[in-house]
Coordinates of C-alpha atoms in Angstrom, one line a residue:
M100 CA -9.9 -30.1 -19.3
T101 CA -9.3 -27.2 -21.6
P102 CA -7.7 -24.3 -19.9
D103 CA -8.6 -20.4 -20.5
I104 CA -4.9 -19.5 -20.3
A105 CA -1.7 -21.4 -21.3
I106 CA 1.7 -19.7 -20.7
H107 CA 4.5 -21.7 -21.9
D108 CA 8.3 -21.5 -22.3
A109 CA 8.8 -18.9 -19.8
F110 CA 11.1 -18.4 -17.0
V111 CA 8.5 -19.3 -14.2
L112 CA 9.4 -17.9 -10.5
T113 CA 6.8 -19.5 -8.5
V114 CA 7.7 -18.2 -5.1
D115 CA 6.3 -21.4 -3.3
D116 CA 7.5 -22.6 -0.1
R117 CA 10.5 -23.9 -2.3
N118 CA 10.9 -20.7 -4.6
R119 CA 11.1 -23.2 -7.6
L120 CA 12.4 -21.4 -10.8
Y121 CA 11.9 -22.8 -14.2
E122 CA 13.9 -22.2 -17.0
H123 CA 11.4 -23.4 -19.5
G124 CA 8.0 -23.5 -17.6
T125 CA 4.3 -23.6 -18.2
V126 CA 1.3 -21.9 -16.3
L127 CA -2.1 -23.3 -16.8
V128 CA -5.3 -21.3 -15.8
E129 CA -8.9 -22.3 -15.7
D130 CA -12.0 -20.5 -14.0
G131 CA -9.6 -18.0 -12.7
R132 CA -7.4 -20.4 -10.7
I133 CA -4.0 -21.9 -11.5
T134 CA -4.3 -25.8 -12.2
D135 CA -0.8 -26.3 -13.1
V136 CA 3.0 -25.2 -12.9
R137 CA 5.2 -27.6 -14.8
S138 CA 8.4 -27.7 -17.0
S139 CA 7.4 -27.0 -20.5
R140 CA 6.6 -29.7 -23.1
D141 CA 7.1 -29.9 -26.7
D142 CA 3.5 -29.6 -27.8
D143 CA 2.6 -26.8 -25.1
A144 CA 2.3 -24.3 -27.8
S145 CA -0.4 -26.2 -29.2
I146 CA -2.6 -26.2 -26.3
A147 CA -6.4 -25.5 -27.0
A148 CA -6.9 -22.3 -24.9
D149 CA -8.7 -19.1 -25.2
A150 CA -5.3 -17.4 -24.7
V151 CA -2.0 -18.9 -25.4
I152 CA 1.1 -16.9 -24.6
D153 CA 4.6 -17.4 -25.6
G154 CA 6.8 -17.1 -22.8
D155 CA 10.1 -16.9 -24.7
G156 CA 12.2 -14.3 -23.2
M157 CA 9.6 -13.7 -20.7
L158 CA 9.6 -14.2 -16.8
A159 CA 6.3 -15.4 -15.2
M160 CA 5.9 -14.5 -11.5
P161 CA 3.1 -13.5 -9.2
G162 CA 1.7 -10.2 -9.3
L163 CA 3.1 -7.5 -6.9
V164 CA 1.2 -6.7 -3.9
N165 CA 1.1 -3.1 -2.5
A166 CA 0.7 -3.7 0.9
H167 CA 0.4 0.2 2.2
T168 CA -0.7 3.0 -0.2
H169 CA -2.7 5.8 -0.5
L170 CA -4.5 6.9 -3.9
E171 CA -6.6 10.2 -3.5
L172 CA -3.9 12.9 -4.2
T173 CA -2.1 11.0 -7.0
P174 CA -2.9 13.9 -9.4
L175 CA -0.5 16.1 -7.3
I176 CA 2.4 13.6 -8.0
G177 CA 5.5 16.2 -8.4
A178 CA 3.7 18.8 -6.4
F179 CA 5.3 18.0 -3.0
S180 CA 8.7 16.6 -4.3
D181 CA 10.7 20.0 -3.4
L182 CA 9.0 21.1 -0.2
D183 CA 10.6 21.0 3.0
L184 CA 9.1 18.7 5.3
L185 CA 7.1 21.2 7.2
E186 CA 5.6 22.5 3.8
M187 CA 4.9 19.3 2.7
M188 CA 2.8 18.3 6.0
S189 CA 1.0 21.4 6.7
S190 CA 0.1 21.9 2.9
M191 CA -0.9 18.1 2.7
T192 CA -3.0 18.1 5.7
A193 CA -4.9 21.1 4.7
I194 CA -5.9 19.4 1.3
Y195 CA -6.9 16.2 3.3
G196 CA -8.8 18.4 5.7
R197 CA -10.9 19.7 2.8
I198 CA -11.2 16.2 1.1
A199 CA -12.7 14.9 4.5
E200 CA -15.2 18.0 4.0
G201 CA -16.5 16.7 1.0
E202 CA -14.6 18.9 -1.4
F203 CA -12.3 18.2 -4.2
E204 CA -14.0 15.2 -5.3
Y205 CA -13.1 15.7 -8.9
L206 CA -9.5 15.4 -7.9
T207 CA -9.7 12.3 -6.1
E208 CA -11.9 10.3 -8.7
A209 CA -9.3 11.2 -11.2
G210 CA -6.4 10.3 -8.7
C211 CA -7.8 7.1 -8.1
E212 CA -7.8 6.2 -11.8
L213 CA -4.5 7.5 -12.5
A214 CA -3.2 5.3 -9.8
A215 CA -5.0 2.2 -11.0
L216 CA -3.8 2.7 -14.4
N217 CA -0.1 3.1 -13.4
F218 CA -0.1 0.4 -10.9
L219 CA -1.6 -2.1 -13.2
A220 CA 0.9 -1.2 -15.8
G221 CA 3.4 -1.9 -13.4
G222 CA 2.5 -5.1 -12.5
V223 CA 0.5 -4.4 -8.7
T224 CA -2.4 -6.8 -9.1
T225 CA -3.1 -6.1 -5.2
V226 CA -3.2 -2.7 -3.1
N227 CA -4.0 -2.2 0.3
S228 CA -5.4 1.5 0.6
Q229 CA -6.5 3.8 3.4
D230 CA -8.2 7.0 2.1
V231 CA -10.4 9.6 3.3
R232 CA -13.4 8.8 0.7
P233 CA -12.5 5.3 -0.5
S234 CA -15.5 4.4 -2.7
A235 CA -14.0 5.9 -6.0
G236 CA -10.8 3.7 -5.4
A237 CA -13.2 0.5 -4.7
E238 CA -15.1 1.3 -7.9
T239 CA -11.9 2.1 -10.0
F240 CA -9.7 -0.8 -9.0
G241 CA -12.8 -3.3 -9.2
E242 CA -13.8 -2.1 -12.8
A243 CA -10.3 -2.5 -13.9
G244 CA -10.1 -5.9 -12.7
L245 CA -7.4 -5.6 -10.0
R246 CA -8.0 -6.7 -6.6
G247 CA -7.8 -4.2 -3.7
F248 CA -8.6 -3.6 -0.1
F249 CA -10.0 -0.3 0.9
G250 CA -11.6 1.7 3.6
P251 CA -12.1 5.3 5.1
A252 CA -9.4 6.7 7.6
L253 CA -10.9 7.2 10.8
S254 CA -9.5 10.0 13.4
D255 CA -10.7 12.5 15.9
L256 CA -7.4 14.6 16.0
F257 CA -6.5 14.7 12.4
W258 CA -9.5 16.6 10.9
D259 CA -12.8 18.1 12.5
V260 CA -15.3 15.7 10.7
P261 CA -17.6 14.5 13.7
V262 CA -16.9 11.0 14.6
D263 CA -20.2 9.9 14.4
E264 CA -20.3 10.7 10.7
Q265 CA -17.1 9.0 10.3
F266 CA -18.3 5.7 11.5
E267 CA -21.6 5.8 9.7
R268 CA -19.5 6.5 6.5
A269 CA -17.3 3.6 7.3
R270 CA -20.2 1.1 8.0
G271 CA -22.0 2.3 5.0
F272 CA -18.7 1.7 2.8
I273 CA -18.4 -1.6 4.2
D274 CA -22.1 -2.6 3.6
E275 CA -21.7 -1.4 0.0
Y276 CA -18.1 -2.9 -0.9
H277 CA -16.9 -5.5 1.1
D278 CA -16.6 -8.7 -1.1
T279 CA -17.7 -7.1 -4.5
Y280 CA -16.4 -7.5 -7.9
D281 CA -16.2 -11.0 -7.9
G282 CA -14.5 -10.8 -4.3
R283 CA -11.7 -8.9 -5.8
I284 CA -12.6 -6.1 -3.4
R285 CA -12.7 -6.0 0.3
A286 CA -13.4 -3.5 3.0
T287 CA -10.9 -2.6 5.9
I288 CA -11.1 -0.9 9.2
N289 CA -8.8 2.0 9.1
P290 CA -8.2 3.9 12.5
H291 CA -5.7 6.2 11.0
D292 CA -2.9 6.1 13.5
D293 CA -1.5 5.9 17.0
W294 CA -0.8 9.5 17.2
S295 CA -4.1 11.3 15.9
C296 CA -6.8 8.9 17.7
T297 CA -8.1 9.1 21.0
R298 CA -8.5 6.0 23.1
D299 CA -12.4 6.5 22.6
L300 CA -11.9 6.3 18.7
W301 CA -9.6 3.2 19.1
E302 CA -12.6 1.5 21.4
R303 CA -15.2 2.4 18.7
A304 CA -13.0 1.1 16.2
A305 CA -12.9 -2.3 18.3
D306 CA -16.5 -2.3 18.1
L307 CA -16.5 -1.8 14.6
A308 CA -14.2 -4.5 14.1
A309 CA -16.3 -7.0 16.3
E310 CA -19.5 -6.2 14.1
Y311 CA -17.5 -7.4 11.0
P312 CA -15.0 -10.2 12.3
G313 CA -13.6 -11.1 8.6
L314 CA -12.3 -7.5 8.2
L315 CA -8.6 -6.2 8.2
V316 CA -7.8 -3.5 10.4
H317 CA -5.4 -1.4 8.8
T318 CA -3.4 1.4 10.7
H319 CA -0.1 3.5 10.7
L320 CA 1.7 2.2 13.9
L321 CA 5.0 3.2 15.7
E322 CA 5.6 5.7 12.7
L323 CA 6.5 8.7 15.0
E324 CA 7.8 9.7 18.2
A325 CA 4.6 11.1 18.9
S326 CA 3.1 7.4 18.7
N327 CA 4.0 6.1 22.2
T328 CA 3.6 9.5 23.8
M329 CA -0.3 9.8 22.6
A330 CA -0.7 6.2 23.9
R331 CA 0.4 7.2 27.2
S332 CA -2.0 10.0 27.0
N333 CA -4.6 7.3 25.9
G334 CA -4.0 5.6 29.3
A335 CA -1.7 2.8 27.8
E336 CA 2.1 1.9 28.4
D337 CA 3.0 2.1 24.7
S338 CA 1.0 1.8 21.4
I339 CA 1.2 -1.9 21.3
D340 CA -0.3 -2.1 24.8
L341 CA -3.2 0.2 23.7
L342 CA -4.3 -1.7 20.6
D343 CA -3.9 -5.0 23.1
D344 CA -6.3 -3.1 25.6
V345 CA -8.9 -2.4 23.0
G346 CA -8.7 -5.7 21.4
L347 CA -7.2 -5.1 18.1
L348 CA -3.8 -6.6 18.6
G349 CA -4.5 -10.0 16.6
D350 CA -4.1 -11.6 13.1
R351 CA -6.6 -9.0 11.3
L352 CA -3.9 -6.2 12.2
V353 CA -1.8 -4.7 9.3
A354 CA 0.4 -2.0 10.7
A355 CA 2.4 0.1 8.5
H356 CA 5.7 1.4 8.9
F357 CA 6.5 0.3 12.5
C358 CA 9.9 2.4 12.5
L359 CA 10.2 2.7 16.2
A360 CA 9.5 -1.0 17.2
D361 CA 11.6 -2.5 19.9
D362 CA 12.4 -6.0 20.7
A363 CA 9.3 -6.2 23.2
D364 CA 6.8 -4.9 20.6
I365 CA 8.2 -7.2 18.0
R366 CA 7.8 -10.0 20.1
R367 CA 4.0 -9.0 21.1
T368 CA 3.4 -8.5 17.5
A369 CA 4.5 -11.9 16.7
D370 CA 2.8 -13.4 19.3
A371 CA -0.3 -11.9 18.3
D372 CA 0.1 -13.0 14.7
A373 CA -0.1 -9.2 13.3
S374 CA 1.4 -8.4 10.1
V375 CA 3.5 -5.1 9.0
A376 CA 3.7 -3.0 5.9
H377 CA 7.4 -1.8 5.3
C378 CA 7.2 1.3 3.4
P379 CA 11.1 2.2 2.6
S380 CA 10.9 5.1 0.0
V381 CA 8.8 7.4 1.5
F382 CA 10.7 7.4 4.9
S383 CA 14.2 7.8 2.9
Y384 CA 12.5 10.6 1.0
W385 CA 11.1 12.3 4.1
N386 CA 13.4 11.5 6.8
T387 CA 12.3 13.2 10.0
D388 CA 15.3 12.3 12.3
D389 CA 18.3 10.6 11.3
D390 CA 18.7 9.2 15.0
V391 CA 15.6 7.4 14.6
Q392 CA 16.3 3.8 13.9
W393 CA 15.2 2.0 10.6
T394 CA 11.9 -0.7 10.6
P395 CA 13.7 -3.8 12.0
V396 CA 12.3 -6.0 9.3
P397 CA 15.0 -8.7 9.7
E398 CA 14.1 -9.2 13.3
L399 CA 10.4 -9.0 12.6
R400 CA 10.6 -11.6 9.8
A401 CA 12.8 -13.8 12.0
A402 CA 10.1 -13.5 15.0
G403 CA 7.8 -14.8 12.3
V404 CA 5.6 -11.6 11.3
D405 CA 4.6 -11.6 8.0
V406 CA 6.1 -8.2 6.5
G407 CA 4.8 -7.0 3.2
L408 CA 6.1 -4.1 1.2
G409 CA 4.2 -0.7 0.6
I410 CA 4.6 2.2 -1.9
D411 CA 2.8 4.3 0.7
D412 CA 2.0 8.1 -0.6
H413 CA 3.7 7.7 -4.3
Y414 CA 2.8 11.3 -4.9
W415 CA 5.1 12.4 -2.1
H416 CA 8.2 10.7 -3.7
D417 CA 7.2 10.5 -7.3
S418 CA 7.4 6.7 -8.0
Y419 CA 4.6 4.0 -8.8
N420 CA 7.6 1.6 -9.0
M421 CA 7.0 -1.2 -6.5
F422 CA 10.2 -3.1 -7.7
G423 CA 11.8 0.1 -6.6
E424 CA 10.4 -0.4 -2.8
A425 CA 12.3 -3.8 -3.1
R426 CA 15.8 -2.0 -3.7
Q427 CA 15.0 0.6 -1.7
A428 CA 14.6 -1.6 1.5
R429 CA 17.9 -3.5 1.0
L430 CA 19.6 0.0 0.2
A431 CA 18.4 1.7 3.2
A432 CA 18.6 -1.2 5.7
N433 CA 22.4 -1.6 4.3
L434 CA 23.3 1.9 4.7
K435 CA 21.7 2.1 8.3
R436 CA 23.1 -1.1 9.5
S437 CA 25.5 -2.9 7.5
S438 CA 25.4 -5.0 4.4
G439 CA 23.6 -8.2 3.9
Q440 CA 20.8 -7.5 5.5
Y441 CA 18.6 -9.2 2.8
D442 CA 19.0 -12.0 0.1
S443 CA 17.4 -11.0 -3.0
M444 CA 14.8 -13.9 -2.7
E445 CA 13.5 -12.3 0.6
L446 CA 12.8 -9.1 -0.8
V447 CA 11.1 -11.0 -4.0
R448 CA 9.0 -12.6 -1.5
M449 CA 8.2 -9.5 0.5
L450 CA 6.7 -8.3 -2.7
T451 CA 4.3 -11.1 -3.5
I452 CA 3.8 -13.9 -1.3
E453 CA 4.4 -12.2 2.3
G454 CA 2.5 -9.2 1.2
A455 CA -0.2 -11.4 0.4
R456 CA 0.1 -13.2 4.0
A457 CA 0.2 -9.8 5.5
L458 CA -3.2 -9.3 4.0
N459 CA -4.3 -12.7 5.1
V460 CA -5.0 -13.9 1.5
G461 CA -1.4 -15.8 1.4
D462 CA -3.8 -18.9 0.5
E463 CA -5.3 -17.2 -2.1
I464 CA -2.4 -15.2 -4.1
G465 CA 1.1 -14.5 -3.7
S466 CA 2.6 -17.3 -5.5
L467 CA 2.3 -19.3 -8.5
E468 CA 0.9 -22.8 -7.5
P469 CA -2.1 -25.0 -8.4
G470 CA -5.3 -24.0 -6.6
K471 CA -4.2 -20.3 -6.0
R472 CA -6.3 -17.5 -7.7
A473 CA -4.4 -16.5 -11.3
D474 CA -2.7 -13.4 -10.5
V475 CA 0.4 -13.5 -12.8
I476 CA 2.5 -10.8 -14.4
L477 CA 5.0 -11.3 -17.0
L478 CA 8.0 -9.5 -17.8
D479 CA 10.1 -9.0 -20.9
V480 CA 13.7 -10.1 -19.9
D481 CA 15.0 -10.4 -23.3
K482 CA 16.4 -6.7 -22.9
P483 CA 20.0 -5.6 -22.7
K484 CA 19.5 -4.4 -19.3
F485 CA 18.9 -8.0 -18.0
A486 CA 21.9 -9.7 -20.1
P487 CA 23.3 -12.0 -19.1
L488 CA 20.1 -13.5 -17.2
T489 CA 21.6 -14.5 -14.1
N490 CA 20.3 -14.4 -10.9
I491 CA 16.8 -13.8 -11.5
P492 CA 15.7 -12.7 -8.1
A493 CA 18.6 -10.1 -8.1
H494 CA 17.4 -8.7 -11.2
L495 CA 14.1 -8.3 -9.8
A496 CA 15.2 -6.8 -6.6
N497 CA 17.7 -4.6 -7.9
N498 CA 17.1 -4.0 -11.9
A499 CA 13.4 -4.8 -12.8
A500 CA 11.0 -1.7 -13.4
P501 CA 7.4 -1.1 -14.5
A502 CA 8.4 -0.8 -18.1
D503 CA 9.4 -4.4 -18.1
V504 CA 5.9 -5.5 -17.5
E505 CA 4.2 -6.7 -20.7
T506 CA 1.2 -8.6 -19.6
V507 CA -0.9 -8.7 -16.4
I508 CA -3.6 -11.4 -15.2
V509 CA -5.7 -11.0 -12.5
D510 CA -8.2 -13.6 -11.2
G511 CA -7.6 -15.5 -14.5
D512 CA -8.5 -12.3 -16.4
V513 CA -5.9 -11.0 -18.8
V514 CA -6.2 -7.0 -18.1
M515 CA -3.1 -6.1 -20.1
R516 CA -1.3 -7.8 -22.9
D517 CA 1.7 -6.9 -24.6
G518 CA 1.9 -3.6 -22.9
E519 CA -1.7 -2.6 -23.7
V520 CA -4.1 -2.4 -21.1
K521 CA -7.4 -3.8 -21.8
T522 CA -9.6 -2.5 -18.8
M523 CA -9.0 1.2 -19.0
D524 CA -8.8 3.8 -21.3
A525 CA -5.3 5.4 -20.7
D526 CA -5.8 8.4 -22.9
A527 CA -9.1 9.4 -21.3
V528 CA -7.7 8.7 -17.9
C529 CA -4.6 11.3 -18.3
D530 CA -7.3 13.8 -19.8
R531 CA -9.5 13.8 -16.8
V532 CA -6.3 14.1 -14.7
E533 CA -5.3 17.1 -16.3
T534 CA -8.7 18.5 -16.4
A535 CA -8.8 17.9 -12.4
V536 CA -5.4 19.5 -11.9
E537 CA -6.4 22.8 -14.0
R538 CA -9.4 22.8 -11.7
F539 CA -7.7 22.2 -8.6
E540 CA -5.1 25.3 -9.5
S541 CA -8.1 27.6 -10.3
E542 CA -9.8 26.7 -6.9
T543 CA -6.6 27.0 -4.9
D544 CA -3.7 29.1 -4.5
W545 CA -1.4 26.3 -5.7
E546 CA 0.8 26.6 -9.0
L547 CA 1.7 23.5 -10.5
G548 CA 3.8 23.7 -13.6
I549 CA 6.1 22.0 -15.9
G550 CA 9.1 23.6 -14.0
G551 CA 7.8 22.8 -10.5
S552 CA 5.4 23.5 -8.0
E553 CA 4.7 26.4 -5.7
P554 CA 2.3 25.7 -2.4
P555 CA -0.1 28.4 -1.2
G556 CA 1.3 31.0 1.4
T557 CA 1.8 30.0 4.9
M558 CA -1.2 32.1 5.9
D559 CA -3.7 30.5 3.1
V560 CA -2.5 27.2 4.4
A561 CA -3.1 27.7 8.1
R562 CA -6.6 29.1 7.0
D563 CA -7.4 25.6 5.4
L564 CA -6.0 23.6 8.3
P565 CA -8.7 21.8 10.4
K566 CA -8.5 24.1 13.5
H567 CA -10.1 21.6 16.5
G568 CA -8.6 18.2 16.1
P569 CA -5.1 19.2 15.7
A570 CA -5.1 21.7 17.9
R571 CA -6.3 18.9 20.8
L572 CA -3.5 16.5 19.3
L573 CA -0.9 18.9 19.8
G574 CA -2.2 20.1 23.2
R575 CA -2.4 16.3 24.4
L576 CA 1.1 15.8 23.3
A577 CA 2.3 18.7 24.9
V578 CA 0.6 18.0 28.4
Q579 CA 1.8 14.0 28.2
S580 CA 5.4 15.5 27.4
V581 CA 5.6 17.3 30.6
E582 CA 4.1 14.4 32.5
D583 CA 6.8 12.3 31.1
K584 CA 9.3 14.7 32.0
F585 CA 8.2 15.4 35.5
P586 CA 6.0 12.2 36.6
F587 CA 3.7 13.4 39.4

């Protein structure tokens, strides 16, 4: 059989069960799947294929998996960077409240395009994104040839959109987008978190999950001190107990953050075969409390929990760099605990196969093995920054960057070759983003300039904040905190 793509004479890091690494390797692709991974032969450059890629000076590896992210506010990258935590949270919540009400569609559409462009160019071939109105993300990533999981966030204590309307939208999104674009785009069910959802919403989310048994359930879990407090307000012992009560603690669950997990949480999560997405950069940037423990990733992995890496809100910390999440995971864990929390290959696996397994697609993507879908990236490692090329896993975890990615293949299609994105018009995307930001400035009191940003004043932000949901949230937390302190 004649392959569609032949990559020859490359360094090939398979990230298979043995983490095989070829110094001169060949990867063959046919009908969207990898058919062979082996040592290169003298005549591999002459293979009759639609695309023959000379891998000399290149490293071939699986595409990166961004296991937890948000896309819609991408055009506001740089806007939140120098705010204090309260300013950032309040101004962001006000914007999301208006998006939930149907405003700023031009901004969110441009944001999904910009995110797709930058993730593609940086070697991210799969994302798992939770957004307010995810249709633009599903369509943009699908048309760009990328792979993604998408679904609308559901909450009755974060904004004021009627719950019936939210679930109607969620069901409509699933019916329209799940398993589209040749199966690359899949829908998810997204109760937003364990601190802004009532038990009633969790139960309705569980009912929706029962309607669609093949879909992931994607949420923020054990992220804040308020998490377990709200769970107790919802009649459970803690957050894990709440999800178990409603029937969502299982192998379909992808839980982002998990910062506050204790040994019992880890054990119950492992027993349920649920997964975790670890997002180190956003918590390093926006640390709410230096006494809060760091996500216990080594313990989770030792217990058998699949842990992927996520970049979360890249516009909060101004980085599309998924390689950087591996480095930050190591640095933050070593600083919080002690050195040696990870070896480099563990971090590479979290960027690829473990992220894929966390999304229940480890049998399809995440490693370079015959039979798997061909999601492959090639990095130019013939650069001074990589010389001498020893310990390739360490270079990937500590030194690699999006600019090193030269070629990206998704599902057997070449979507970027020699640094040129084939499926998107980069100039047009940037023009649309600039136009969207200018319009956003004209419609709001935000000032966004080359020297920095200035959010609206406190009164303007307060005016735009959702009124009913957050008030109920704060009220429930306050009452529960009193009950915790003075049990009846």
